[in-house]
mmCIF file of C-alpha atoms in Angstrom:
data_model
loop_
_atom_site.group_PDB
_atom_site.id
_atom_site.type_symbol
_atom_site.label_atom_id
_atom_site.label_comp_id
_atom_site.label_asym_id
_atom_site.label_seq_id
_atom_site.Cartn_x
_atom_site.Cartn_y
_atom_site.Cartn_z
ATOM 1 C CA MET S 1 -89.214 -65.347 -127.750
ATOM 2 C CA ALA S 2 -85.773 -67.094 -127.335
ATOM 3 C CA PRO S 3 -85.632 -69.655 -124.487
ATOM 4 C CA PRO S 4 -85.603 -69.678 -121.256
ATOM 5 C CA THR S 5 -81.041 -68.383 -120.599
ATOM 6 C CA THR S 6 -81.465 -67.496 -116.591
ATOM 7 C CA LEU S 7 -78.503 -70.491 -114.905
ATOM 8 C CA ASN S 8 -82.017 -72.451 -113.410
ATOM 9 C CA ALA S 9 -83.727 -73.026 -116.979
ATOM 10 C CA ALA S 10 -85.553 -75.683 -117.372
ATOM 11 C CA PRO S 11 -83.403 -78.730 -115.204
ATOM 12 C CA LEU S 12 -83.241 -82.438 -115.746
ATOM 13 C CA ASP S 13 -84.641 -84.980 -112.974
ATOM 14 C CA ILE S 14 -83.248 -88.050 -113.663
ATOM 15 C CA VAL S 15 -84.910 -90.799 -111.219
ATOM 16 C CA GLU S 16 -83.720 -93.818 -109.844
ATOM 17 C CA VAL S 17 -85.553 -95.323 -107.369
ATOM 18 C CA ASN S 18 -84.885 -98.393 -106.346
ATOM 19 C CA GLN S 19 -86.270 -102.886 -105.505
ATOM 20 C CA LYS S 20 -86.177 -102.305 -101.988
ATOM 21 C CA GLY S 21 -89.749 -99.644 -102.234
ATOM 22 C CA VAL S 22 -92.814 -100.066 -101.528
ATOM 23 C CA LYS S 23 -94.647 -102.643 -101.325
ATOM 24 C CA HIS S 24 -98.585 -101.613 -101.584
ATOM 25 C CA GLN S 25 -99.809 -99.128 -103.046
ATOM 26 C CA SER S 26 -101.977 -98.146 -99.780
ATOM 27 C CA GLU S 27 -98.877 -96.898 -98.616
ATOM 28 C CA LEU S 28 -98.774 -93.725 -101.258
ATOM 29 C CA ALA S 29 -101.862 -93.728 -100.770
ATOM 30 C CA PRO S 30 -104.347 -95.180 -98.104
ATOM 31 C CA TYR S 31 -107.663 -93.159 -98.827
ATOM 32 C CA GLN S 32 -108.004 -93.627 -102.852
ATOM 33 C CA SER S 33 -109.408 -96.036 -104.797
ATOM 34 C CA ILE S 34 -106.583 -97.019 -107.483
ATOM 35 C CA VAL S 35 -107.405 -98.522 -111.370
ATOM 36 C CA THR S 36 -105.535 -99.995 -113.875
ATOM 37 C CA PRO S 37 -106.214 -98.978 -117.184
ATOM 38 C CA SER S 38 -108.363 -102.339 -119.268
ATOM 39 C CA SER S 39 -106.626 -100.560 -122.279
ATOM 40 C CA ILE S 40 -104.083 -98.629 -122.148
ATOM 41 C CA SER S 41 -106.584 -96.391 -124.615
ATOM 42 C CA THR S 42 -108.396 -94.825 -121.112
ATOM 43 C CA ILE S 43 -105.277 -92.600 -121.339
ATOM 44 C CA PRO S 44 -105.898 -90.176 -124.108
ATOM 45 C CA ILE S 45 -102.635 -91.144 -126.428
ATOM 46 C CA ILE S 46 -102.156 -88.793 -129.276
ATOM 47 C CA ASN S 47 -100.296 -89.629 -133.253
ATOM 48 C CA LEU S 48 -98.204 -86.041 -133.153
ATOM 49 C CA HIS S 49 -97.505 -87.361 -136.944
ATOM 50 C CA GLY S 50 -98.751 -84.504 -139.443
ATOM 51 C CA LEU S 51 -98.876 -81.487 -136.624
ATOM 52 C CA ASP S 52 -96.818 -79.409 -138.911
ATOM 53 C CA ASP S 53 -99.217 -80.566 -141.470
ATOM 54 C CA PRO S 54 -101.786 -78.125 -142.504
ATOM 55 C CA SER S 55 -104.547 -80.726 -143.173
ATOM 56 C CA ALA S 56 -103.849 -82.404 -140.037
ATOM 57 C CA LYS S 57 -103.106 -79.813 -137.917
ATOM 58 C CA ALA S 58 -106.132 -79.130 -136.624
ATOM 59 C CA SER S 59 -107.508 -82.271 -135.401
ATOM 60 C CA ILE S 60 -104.391 -82.893 -133.997
ATOM 61 C CA ILE S 61 -104.902 -79.170 -131.797
ATOM 62 C CA LYS S 62 -108.664 -80.119 -130.519
ATOM 63 C CA ALA S 63 -107.079 -83.625 -129.697
ATOM 64 C CA ILE S 64 -104.831 -82.245 -127.445
ATOM 65 C CA ASP S 65 -106.996 -79.885 -125.772
ATOM 66 C CA LYS S 66 -109.390 -82.278 -124.897
ATOM 67 C CA ALA S 67 -106.783 -84.481 -123.801
ATOM 68 C CA CYS S 68 -105.540 -81.300 -121.008
ATOM 69 C CA THR S 69 -108.174 -80.174 -120.335
ATOM 70 C CA ASP S 70 -110.357 -83.865 -119.244
ATOM 71 C CA TRP S 71 -106.340 -85.133 -118.079
ATOM 72 C CA GLY S 72 -104.027 -82.935 -118.282
ATOM 73 C CA LEU S 73 -101.295 -85.369 -119.158
ATOM 74 C CA PHE S 74 -101.439 -87.566 -122.405
ATOM 75 C CA LEU S 75 -99.392 -89.564 -124.536
ATOM 76 C CA VAL S 76 -97.351 -88.872 -127.856
ATOM 77 C CA VAL S 77 -95.708 -91.065 -130.232
ATOM 78 C CA ASN S 78 -94.443 -90.281 -133.771
ATOM 79 C CA HIS S 79 -93.081 -87.429 -131.726
ATOM 80 C CA GLY S 80 -89.631 -86.951 -132.733
ATOM 81 C CA ILE S 81 -87.190 -88.197 -130.857
ATOM 82 C CA GLU S 82 -85.503 -90.487 -132.136
ATOM 83 C CA GLU S 83 -86.007 -93.567 -130.309
ATOM 84 C CA SER S 84 -81.854 -93.728 -130.236
ATOM 85 C CA THR S 85 -81.208 -90.806 -128.931
ATOM 86 C CA ILE S 86 -84.165 -91.558 -125.164
ATOM 87 C CA GLU S 87 -81.666 -95.230 -125.409
ATOM 88 C CA GLU S 88 -78.023 -94.461 -124.750
ATOM 89 C CA MET S 89 -79.908 -91.251 -122.715
ATOM 90 C CA LEU S 90 -80.915 -94.226 -120.740
ATOM 91 C CA GLU S 91 -77.614 -96.451 -120.833
ATOM 92 C CA CYS S 92 -75.813 -93.232 -119.256
ATOM 93 C CA VAL S 93 -78.503 -93.271 -116.931
ATOM 94 C CA LYS S 94 -77.806 -97.135 -115.947
ATOM 95 C CA ALA S 95 -74.215 -96.411 -116.030
ATOM 96 C CA PHE S 96 -74.135 -93.036 -113.336
ATOM 97 C CA PHE S 97 -76.182 -94.652 -110.953
ATOM 98 C CA THR S 98 -73.298 -97.739 -110.950
ATOM 99 C CA LEU S 99 -70.713 -95.568 -110.449
ATOM 100 C CA PRO S 100 -68.729 -95.516 -106.804
ATOM 101 C CA LEU S 101 -70.310 -92.924 -104.195
ATOM 102 C CA GLU S 102 -67.661 -91.628 -104.222
ATOM 103 C CA GLU S 103 -68.032 -90.332 -106.863
ATOM 104 C CA LYS S 104 -71.144 -89.908 -107.561
ATOM 105 C CA MET S 105 -70.689 -87.262 -103.893
ATOM 106 C CA LYS S 106 -69.291 -84.953 -106.718
ATOM 107 C CA TYR S 107 -72.571 -83.103 -107.848
ATOM 108 C CA MET S 108 -74.006 -83.052 -104.375
ATOM 109 C CA ALA S 109 -74.906 -80.253 -103.720
ATOM 110 C CA ARG S 110 -76.612 -77.939 -100.463
ATOM 111 C CA ASP S 111 -78.176 -75.068 -102.916
ATOM 112 C CA LEU S 112 -81.029 -76.027 -104.791
ATOM 113 C CA THR S 113 -79.715 -72.876 -107.415
ATOM 114 C CA ILE S 114 -76.800 -75.333 -107.654
ATOM 115 C CA PRO S 115 -76.814 -75.770 -111.295
ATOM 116 C CA VAL S 116 -76.238 -79.649 -111.134
ATOM 117 C CA ASP S 117 -76.604 -81.692 -107.421
ATOM 118 C CA TYR S 118 -76.617 -85.146 -106.658
ATOM 119 C CA ILE S 119 -79.302 -86.851 -104.061
ATOM 120 C CA SER S 120 -79.693 -90.232 -102.489
ATOM 121 C CA GLN S 121 -82.932 -90.996 -100.081
ATOM 122 C CA PRO S 122 -81.619 -94.633 -98.927
ATOM 123 C CA ASN S 123 -84.424 -95.336 -95.887
ATOM 124 C CA GLY S 124 -88.567 -95.918 -96.545
ATOM 125 C CA THR S 125 -87.919 -95.639 -100.435
ATOM 126 C CA SER S 126 -84.648 -96.138 -101.789
ATOM 127 C CA ARG S 127 -84.351 -93.937 -104.068
ATOM 128 C CA GLU S 128 -81.159 -91.457 -106.288
ATOM 129 C CA VAL S 129 -81.995 -88.245 -107.987
ATOM 130 C CA LEU S 130 -79.234 -86.995 -110.399
ATOM 131 C CA ARG S 131 -80.457 -83.117 -110.767
ATOM 132 C CA HIS S 132 -78.793 -80.370 -113.810
ATOM 133 C CA GLN S 133 -79.577 -77.443 -115.622
ATOM 134 C CA GLY S 134 -80.989 -78.346 -119.199
ATOM 135 C CA ARG S 135 -80.941 -74.901 -121.400
ATOM 136 C CA PRO S 136 -79.270 -73.203 -122.598
ATOM 137 C CA THR S 137 -77.030 -76.640 -123.825
ATOM 138 C CA SER S 138 -74.064 -73.783 -123.926
ATOM 139 C CA ASP S 139 -70.220 -74.826 -123.286
ATOM 140 C CA GLU S 140 -69.852 -73.489 -119.989
ATOM 141 C CA ILE S 141 -73.014 -75.253 -118.611
ATOM 142 C CA ILE S 142 -71.957 -78.894 -120.052
ATOM 143 C CA LEU S 143 -68.756 -78.370 -118.583
ATOM 144 C CA LEU S 144 -70.640 -79.334 -114.756
ATOM 145 C CA TRP S 145 -72.592 -82.525 -115.673
ATOM 146 C CA PRO S 146 -71.574 -85.952 -115.299
ATOM 147 C CA SER S 147 -68.076 -86.812 -117.064
ATOM 148 C CA LYS S 148 -68.821 -90.474 -116.153
ATOM 149 C CA PRO S 149 -70.143 -92.597 -118.814
ATOM 150 C CA SER S 150 -67.516 -90.369 -120.300
ATOM 151 C CA ASN S 151 -70.593 -90.064 -123.737
ATOM 152 C CA TYR S 152 -72.931 -89.191 -121.158
ATOM 153 C CA LYS S 153 -72.823 -84.862 -121.452
ATOM 154 C CA ASP S 154 -73.067 -85.691 -126.289
ATOM 155 C CA ALA S 155 -76.468 -87.983 -124.652
ATOM 156 C CA ALA S 156 -77.973 -86.179 -122.445
ATOM 157 C CA LYS S 157 -76.611 -82.279 -124.754
ATOM 158 C CA ALA S 158 -79.405 -84.606 -127.354
ATOM 159 C CA PHE S 159 -82.095 -85.713 -126.049
ATOM 160 C CA LEU S 160 -82.527 -82.302 -123.950
ATOM 161 C CA GLU S 161 -82.294 -80.299 -127.176
ATOM 162 C CA ALA S 162 -84.832 -82.904 -128.087
ATOM 163 C CA THR S 163 -87.055 -82.410 -125.605
ATOM 164 C CA TRP S 164 -86.635 -78.616 -125.915
ATOM 165 C CA ARG S 165 -88.422 -79.233 -129.428
ATOM 166 C CA LEU S 166 -90.694 -80.989 -128.365
ATOM 167 C CA ALA S 167 -91.447 -79.343 -126.589
ATOM 168 C CA MET S 168 -91.987 -75.998 -128.103
ATOM 169 C CA ARG S 169 -93.910 -77.651 -131.234
ATOM 170 C CA LEU S 170 -96.379 -78.750 -128.040
ATOM 171 C CA ALA S 171 -96.564 -75.231 -126.646
ATOM 172 C CA ARG S 172 -98.166 -74.168 -130.340
ATOM 173 C CA ALA S 173 -100.107 -76.251 -129.958
ATOM 174 C CA ILE S 174 -101.543 -75.991 -126.819
ATOM 175 C CA SER S 175 -101.867 -71.948 -127.232
ATOM 176 C CA LYS S 176 -104.052 -72.824 -130.304
ATOM 177 C CA GLY S 177 -105.787 -75.202 -128.962
ATOM 178 C CA LEU S 178 -106.684 -71.942 -126.584
ATOM 179 C CA GLY S 179 -108.106 -69.794 -128.649
ATOM 180 C CA LYS S 180 -104.949 -67.300 -128.843
ATOM 181 C CA ASP S 181 -101.604 -66.498 -130.463
ATOM 182 C CA GLU S 182 -98.853 -69.967 -131.622
ATOM 183 C CA GLY S 183 -95.993 -67.889 -129.557
ATOM 184 C CA TYR S 184 -99.177 -67.031 -125.805
ATOM 185 C CA VAL S 185 -98.233 -70.444 -123.922
ATOM 186 C CA GLU S 186 -94.269 -69.872 -124.585
ATOM 187 C CA GLY S 187 -94.665 -66.026 -123.246
ATOM 188 C CA THR S 188 -96.117 -66.968 -119.627
ATOM 189 C CA MET S 189 -93.782 -69.533 -119.374
ATOM 190 C CA GLU S 190 -90.334 -68.416 -116.918
ATOM 191 C CA ASP S 191 -87.588 -69.872 -115.253
ATOM 192 C CA GLY S 192 -87.380 -71.558 -112.108
ATOM 193 C CA PHE S 193 -86.454 -74.692 -110.257
ATOM 194 C CA GLN S 194 -88.731 -76.967 -109.115
ATOM 195 C CA ALA S 195 -88.316 -79.711 -106.232
ATOM 196 C CA LEU S 196 -89.031 -82.590 -106.987
ATOM 197 C CA GLY S 197 -91.969 -85.740 -105.762
ATOM 198 C CA MET S 198 -92.809 -88.355 -104.789
ATOM 199 C CA GLY S 199 -96.678 -88.856 -102.940
ATOM 200 C CA PRO S 200 -99.252 -86.808 -105.099
ATOM 201 C CA HIS S 201 -98.355 -83.429 -106.160
ATOM 202 C CA THR S 202 -98.383 -81.023 -108.548
ATOM 203 C CA ASP S 203 -95.802 -79.236 -110.488
ATOM 204 C CA GLN S 204 -95.535 -75.505 -110.225
ATOM 205 C CA CYS S 205 -94.434 -75.954 -113.783
ATOM 206 C CA HIS S 206 -96.135 -75.535 -117.572
ATOM 207 C CA MET S 207 -95.218 -78.978 -118.660
ATOM 208 C CA VAL S 208 -93.105 -82.080 -118.120
ATOM 209 C CA ILE S 209 -91.963 -84.671 -120.672
ATOM 210 C CA LEU S 210 -91.518 -87.828 -119.111
ATOM 211 C CA THR S 211 -89.823 -91.139 -120.303
ATOM 212 C CA ASP S 212 -90.319 -94.243 -117.635
ATOM 213 C CA ASN S 213 -88.413 -97.338 -118.606
ATOM 214 C CA VAL S 214 -91.421 -99.065 -116.218
ATOM 215 C CA ASP S 215 -94.474 -98.747 -115.189
ATOM 216 C CA GLY S 216 -95.128 -96.610 -111.860
ATOM 217 C CA LEU S 217 -96.714 -92.875 -112.351
ATOM 218 C CA GLN S 218 -99.510 -92.690 -111.288
ATOM 219 C CA LEU S 219 -102.834 -89.626 -112.554
ATOM 220 C CA LYS S 220 -105.805 -88.512 -110.181
ATOM 221 C CA HIS S 221 -108.357 -88.843 -112.199
ATOM 222 C CA ILE S 222 -112.097 -87.939 -111.235
ATOM 223 C CA GLY S 223 -111.059 -88.960 -107.355
ATOM 224 C CA LYS S 224 -109.564 -92.233 -108.791
ATOM 225 C CA TRP S 225 -105.778 -93.155 -108.222
ATOM 226 C CA VAL S 226 -105.270 -94.241 -113.106
ATOM 227 C CA THR S 227 -102.175 -96.263 -113.701
ATOM 228 C CA VAL S 228 -100.530 -94.249 -116.335
ATOM 229 C CA PRO S 229 -99.570 -96.897 -119.010
ATOM 230 C CA ASN S 230 -95.848 -97.967 -120.626
ATOM 231 C CA VAL S 231 -96.176 -97.673 -124.252
ATOM 232 C CA PRO S 232 -93.192 -98.729 -126.425
ATOM 233 C CA GLY S 233 -92.189 -94.974 -128.091
ATOM 234 C CA ALA S 234 -94.265 -92.796 -126.156
ATOM 235 C CA LEU S 235 -93.234 -90.684 -124.315
ATOM 236 C CA VAL S 236 -96.162 -88.896 -121.353
ATOM 237 C CA VAL S 237 -96.621 -85.422 -121.044
ATOM 238 C CA PHE S 238 -98.173 -83.934 -118.153
ATOM 239 C CA LEU S 239 -99.591 -79.768 -117.174
ATOM 240 C CA GLY S 240 -97.774 -78.225 -114.401
ATOM 241 C CA THR S 241 -99.516 -75.389 -112.202
ATOM 242 C CA SER S 242 -98.002 -72.839 -113.782
ATOM 243 C CA MET S 243 -99.818 -73.787 -117.553
ATOM 244 C CA GLU S 244 -102.933 -74.321 -115.546
ATOM 245 C CA LYS S 245 -102.555 -70.780 -114.652
ATOM 246 C CA ALA S 246 -101.745 -69.140 -118.141
ATOM 247 C CA SER S 247 -104.853 -71.638 -119.058
ATOM 248 C CA GLU S 248 -106.657 -69.617 -116.639
ATOM 249 C CA GLY S 249 -108.315 -72.045 -115.249
ATOM 250 C CA ARG S 250 -108.809 -74.494 -119.098
ATOM 251 C CA TYR S 251 -106.588 -76.882 -117.867
ATOM 252 C CA LYS S 252 -106.076 -78.398 -114.574
ATOM 253 C CA ALA S 253 -102.737 -79.350 -113.465
ATOM 254 C CA ALA S 254 -102.315 -83.209 -113.270
ATOM 255 C CA GLU S 255 -102.094 -84.407 -109.774
ATOM 256 C CA HIS S 256 -99.619 -87.610 -110.086
ATOM 257 C CA GLN S 257 -97.397 -89.659 -107.850
ATOM 258 C CA VAL S 258 -95.207 -92.933 -108.454
ATOM 259 C CA MET S 259 -95.581 -96.167 -107.153
ATOM 260 C CA VAL S 260 -92.250 -98.198 -106.648
ATOM 261 C CA ASN S 261 -91.641 -101.901 -108.840
ATOM 262 C CA GLU S 262 -90.799 -103.899 -105.847
ATOM 263 C CA LYS S 263 -89.276 -106.416 -108.353
ATOM 264 C CA THR S 264 -87.587 -103.445 -111.122
ATOM 265 C CA ALA S 265 -85.479 -100.724 -111.030
ATOM 266 C CA ARG S 266 -87.193 -97.246 -111.602
ATOM 267 C CA ILE S 267 -85.342 -94.923 -114.248
ATOM 268 C CA SER S 268 -87.113 -91.016 -115.063
ATOM 269 C CA LEU S 269 -86.105 -88.722 -117.595
ATOM 270 C CA GLY S 270 -88.038 -85.551 -116.757
ATOM 271 C CA SER S 271 -87.157 -83.032 -119.235
ATOM 272 C CA GLY S 272 -88.628 -79.537 -119.688
ATOM 273 C CA GLN S 273 -90.154 -78.044 -116.475
ATOM 274 C CA TRP S 274 -90.814 -74.964 -117.385
ATOM 275 C CA ASP S 275 -91.466 -72.227 -114.787
#
């Protein structure tokens, strides 16, 4: 099945939250316990090396299936995306958010169906969001992406194409974990545009692949908020409500929230919100 090709397919959400944010975790989860893992092994970390090797594939699929069943979220290492691809994208994002306001305002849209949108929310938690279509990476779509910094379009294209390839590998593995044909999950994907949240929420999508520069993401697990560790070289994968539906309830959408770091600006790159 070909990747989604409509205007709103697989958006890229980029968020910067500055240091003038939430001062206390209780402001985000006043009635919930918050747990910081004593070790990074608390949340599943899955090594994808060997996923394409018939001798190792079954054990990796089993690990992914268990993570999806128990957590709805896991980290992946040896995922095949070059660190330089991620770093260049992060640097471009930092450069974009430091542009003069009038330059960033060129991308502000009032309609969520617009393929590029810049949002600034200065009150409360200070947050800036740049959202634009991620698939397909055709010349017509790329033309609409930010022109500054000058290498933004090339960096975003490389990042999006790499995360799409990873997502398709994961979709095939998840399909097999469900006891279905490899193309099952991809076949349930539809095009769509998903709004970004900060407080406790689940995403109305199949999965999101996320990279963060600092800690801040928290997952609700067995009634408690667990801090997702920032592991060098790892990407975070979490499931949305569409995957919960596709799995007929076997997997649960990851309810998550973001806690603002008081000292360090947080930049998140979220790719692959396939509805």
